[in-house]
Amino acid sequence: QVQLVESGGGLVQPGGSLKLSCTASRSILSINAMGWYRQAPGKQRELVARITAGGATNHADSVKGRFTIYRDNAKNTVYLQMNNLKPDDTAVYSCNALVLQVGPAANYWGQGTQVTVSS
């Protein structure tokens, strides 16, 4: 019901920046919350940042002050601006959409984009 397409991953040196994009197949204002998760090999997937339909945001403690989630409603796109990247940020980053309007809560996921931070 919701398709998510991510882009923007890549290889960057420590201290560098990347911007991830997640474009949804319908208005993000009809999606209760969207967020970015990441998963490194051998580790659990963790929430990085999220934004609600109303615009409220939160960020994981590990990325506060470095990462910022924001959106362009006209483009149905949520972004994750990542600054001052660290090697520990290396992971597959996936976009998530939470939909509550019809029936049980439903989660949708993008395909993931690799972020590698290495000197």
mmCIF file of C-alpha atoms in Angstrom:
data_model
loop_
_atom_site.group_PDB
_atom_site.id
_atom_site.type_symbol
_atom_site.label_atom_id
_atom_site.label_comp_id
_atom_site.label_asym_id
_atom_site.label_seq_id
_atom_site.Cartn_x
_atom_site.Cartn_y
_atom_site.Cartn_z
ATOM 1 C CA GLN A 1 0.000 0.000 0.000
ATOM 2 C CA VAL A 2 2.972 2.289 0.533
ATOM 3 C CA GLN A 3 6.103 1.968 -1.519
ATOM 4 C CA LEU A 4 9.267 3.608 -0.257
ATOM 5 C CA VAL A 5 12.310 4.351 -2.374
ATOM 6 C CA GLU A 6 15.559 5.351 -0.711
ATOM 7 C CA SER A 7 18.671 6.941 -2.103
ATOM 8 C CA GLY A 8 21.732 8.835 -0.979
ATOM 9 C CA GLY A 9 23.917 6.225 0.655
ATOM 10 C CA GLY A 10 27.567 5.823 -0.116
ATOM 11 C CA LEU A 11 31.109 5.905 1.167
ATOM 12 C CA VAL A 12 32.265 8.906 3.156
ATOM 13 C CA GLN A 13 35.245 9.753 5.347
ATOM 14 C CA PRO A 14 34.845 10.360 9.077
ATOM 15 C CA GLY A 15 33.592 13.875 9.623
ATOM 16 C CA GLY A 16 31.891 13.941 6.262
ATOM 17 C CA SER A 17 28.241 14.325 5.380
ATOM 18 C CA LEU A 18 25.543 12.480 3.473
ATOM 19 C CA LYS A 19 21.889 13.147 2.837
ATOM 20 C CA LEU A 20 19.478 10.237 2.538
ATOM 21 C CA SER A 21 16.143 10.543 0.756
ATOM 22 C CA CYS A 22 12.998 8.449 1.117
ATOM 23 C CA THR A 23 10.177 9.038 -1.334
ATOM 24 C CA ALA A 24 6.755 7.547 -0.604
ATOM 25 C CA SER A 25 4.121 6.502 -3.121
ATOM 26 C CA ARG A 26 1.505 8.707 -1.531
ATOM 27 C CA SER A 27 1.297 11.879 0.525
ATOM 28 C CA ILE A 28 3.431 11.591 3.615
ATOM 29 C CA LEU A 29 0.779 13.601 5.420
ATOM 30 C CA SER A 30 -1.407 10.472 5.194
ATOM 31 C CA ILE A 31 1.283 8.424 6.936
ATOM 32 C CA ASN A 32 1.271 8.621 10.712
ATOM 33 C CA ALA A 33 5.011 8.525 11.084
ATOM 34 C CA MET A 34 8.070 8.015 8.958
ATOM 35 C CA GLY A 35 11.527 7.273 10.144
ATOM 36 C CA TRP A 36 14.979 6.041 9.439
ATOM 37 C CA TYR A 37 16.355 2.864 10.967
ATOM 38 C CA ARG A 38 19.776 1.348 10.617
ATOM 39 C CA GLN A 39 21.258 -2.087 11.032
ATOM 40 C CA ALA A 40 24.913 -3.013 11.136
ATOM 41 C CA PRO A 41 26.061 -6.608 10.542
ATOM 42 C CA GLY A 42 25.401 -8.758 13.593
ATOM 43 C CA LYS A 43 23.440 -6.043 15.358
ATOM 44 C CA GLN A 44 19.783 -5.305 15.951
ATOM 45 C CA ARG A 45 18.014 -2.755 13.844
ATOM 46 C CA GLU A 46 17.698 0.540 15.681
ATOM 47 C CA LEU A 47 15.709 3.703 15.241
ATOM 48 C CA VAL A 48 17.779 6.656 14.094
ATOM 49 C CA ALA A 49 15.148 9.365 13.695
ATOM 50 C CA ARG A 50 11.479 9.762 12.988
ATOM 51 C CA ILE A 51 8.962 12.416 12.036
ATOM 52 C CA THR A 52 5.199 12.346 12.536
ATOM 53 C CA ALA A 53 2.562 13.595 10.143
ATOM 54 C CA GLY A 54 2.256 16.638 12.373
ATOM 55 C CA GLY A 55 5.948 17.384 12.044
ATOM 56 C CA ALA A 56 7.213 16.319 15.456
ATOM 57 C CA THR A 57 10.675 14.791 15.322
ATOM 58 C CA ASN A 58 12.931 12.763 17.521
ATOM 59 C CA HIS A 59 16.459 11.496 17.108
ATOM 60 C CA ALA A 60 18.419 8.753 18.775
ATOM 61 C CA ASP A 61 20.819 9.956 21.438
ATOM 62 C CA SER A 62 23.747 8.664 19.426
ATOM 63 C CA VAL A 63 22.981 10.996 16.521
ATOM 64 C CA LYS A 64 21.575 14.085 18.231
ATOM 65 C CA GLY A 65 23.365 17.183 17.084
ATOM 66 C CA ARG A 66 24.691 15.407 13.997
ATOM 67 C CA PHE A 67 21.668 14.022 12.130
ATOM 68 C CA THR A 68 18.482 15.854 11.221
ATOM 69 C CA ILE A 69 15.275 14.393 9.824
ATOM 70 C CA TYR A 70 13.097 16.708 7.767
ATOM 71 C CA ARG A 71 10.596 16.528 4.942
ATOM 72 C CA ASP A 72 9.335 18.053 1.734
ATOM 73 C CA ASN A 73 5.609 17.365 1.688
ATOM 74 C CA ALA A 74 5.185 18.442 -1.922
ATOM 75 C CA LYS A 75 7.700 15.803 -3.000
ATOM 76 C CA ASN A 76 6.404 13.074 -0.642
ATOM 77 C CA THR A 77 9.959 12.829 0.590
ATOM 78 C CA VAL A 78 11.632 12.525 3.969
ATOM 79 C CA TYR A 79 15.316 13.280 4.299
ATOM 80 C CA LEU A 80 18.006 12.410 6.778
ATOM 81 C CA GLN A 81 20.862 14.893 6.784
ATOM 82 C CA MET A 82 23.885 13.239 8.356
ATOM 83 C CA ASN A 83 26.810 15.413 9.397
ATOM 84 C CA ASN A 84 30.029 14.649 11.238
ATOM 85 C CA LEU A 85 29.728 10.984 10.360
ATOM 86 C CA LYS A 86 31.586 8.437 12.445
ATOM 87 C CA PRO A 87 32.695 4.879 11.647
ATOM 88 C CA ASP A 88 30.051 3.613 14.087
ATOM 89 C CA ASP A 89 27.411 5.104 11.804
ATOM 90 C CA THR A 90 28.223 2.465 9.191
ATOM 91 C CA ALA A 91 25.064 0.455 8.538
ATOM 92 C CA VAL A 92 22.253 -0.215 6.124
ATOM 93 C CA TYR A 93 19.764 2.598 6.547
ATOM 94 C CA SER A 94 16.104 1.822 5.852
ATOM 95 C CA CYS A 95 13.105 4.076 5.588
ATOM 96 C CA ASN A 96 9.965 3.108 7.494
ATOM 97 C CA ALA A 97 6.356 4.220 7.224
ATOM 98 C CA LEU A 98 3.802 3.583 9.962
ATOM 99 C CA VAL A 99 0.148 3.644 8.910
ATOM 100 C CA LEU A 100 -2.657 3.531 11.480
ATOM 101 C CA GLN A 101 -5.671 4.878 9.599
ATOM 102 C CA VAL A 102 -7.133 1.581 8.328
ATOM 103 C CA GLY A 103 -7.228 -1.652 10.310
ATOM 104 C CA PRO A 104 -4.254 -2.766 12.374
ATOM 105 C CA ALA A 105 -1.076 -0.784 12.365
ATOM 106 C CA ALA A 106 1.000 -1.465 9.299
ATOM 107 C CA ASN A 107 4.687 -0.932 8.713
ATOM 108 C CA TYR A 108 6.268 -0.504 5.320
ATOM 109 C CA TRP A 109 9.948 -0.566 4.527
ATOM 110 C CA GLY A 110 12.211 0.611 1.801
ATOM 111 C CA GLN A 111 14.928 -1.550 0.323
ATOM 112 C CA GLY A 112 17.710 0.021 2.361
ATOM 113 C CA THR A 113 20.757 2.029 1.396
ATOM 114 C CA GLN A 114 24.301 1.351 2.544
ATOM 115 C CA VAL A 115 26.222 4.014 4.435
ATOM 116 C CA THR A 116 29.902 3.333 4.999
ATOM 117 C CA VAL A 117 32.105 5.687 7.010
ATOM 118 C CA SER A 118 35.771 4.881 6.657
ATOM 119 C CA SER A 119 39.042 6.718 6.295
#
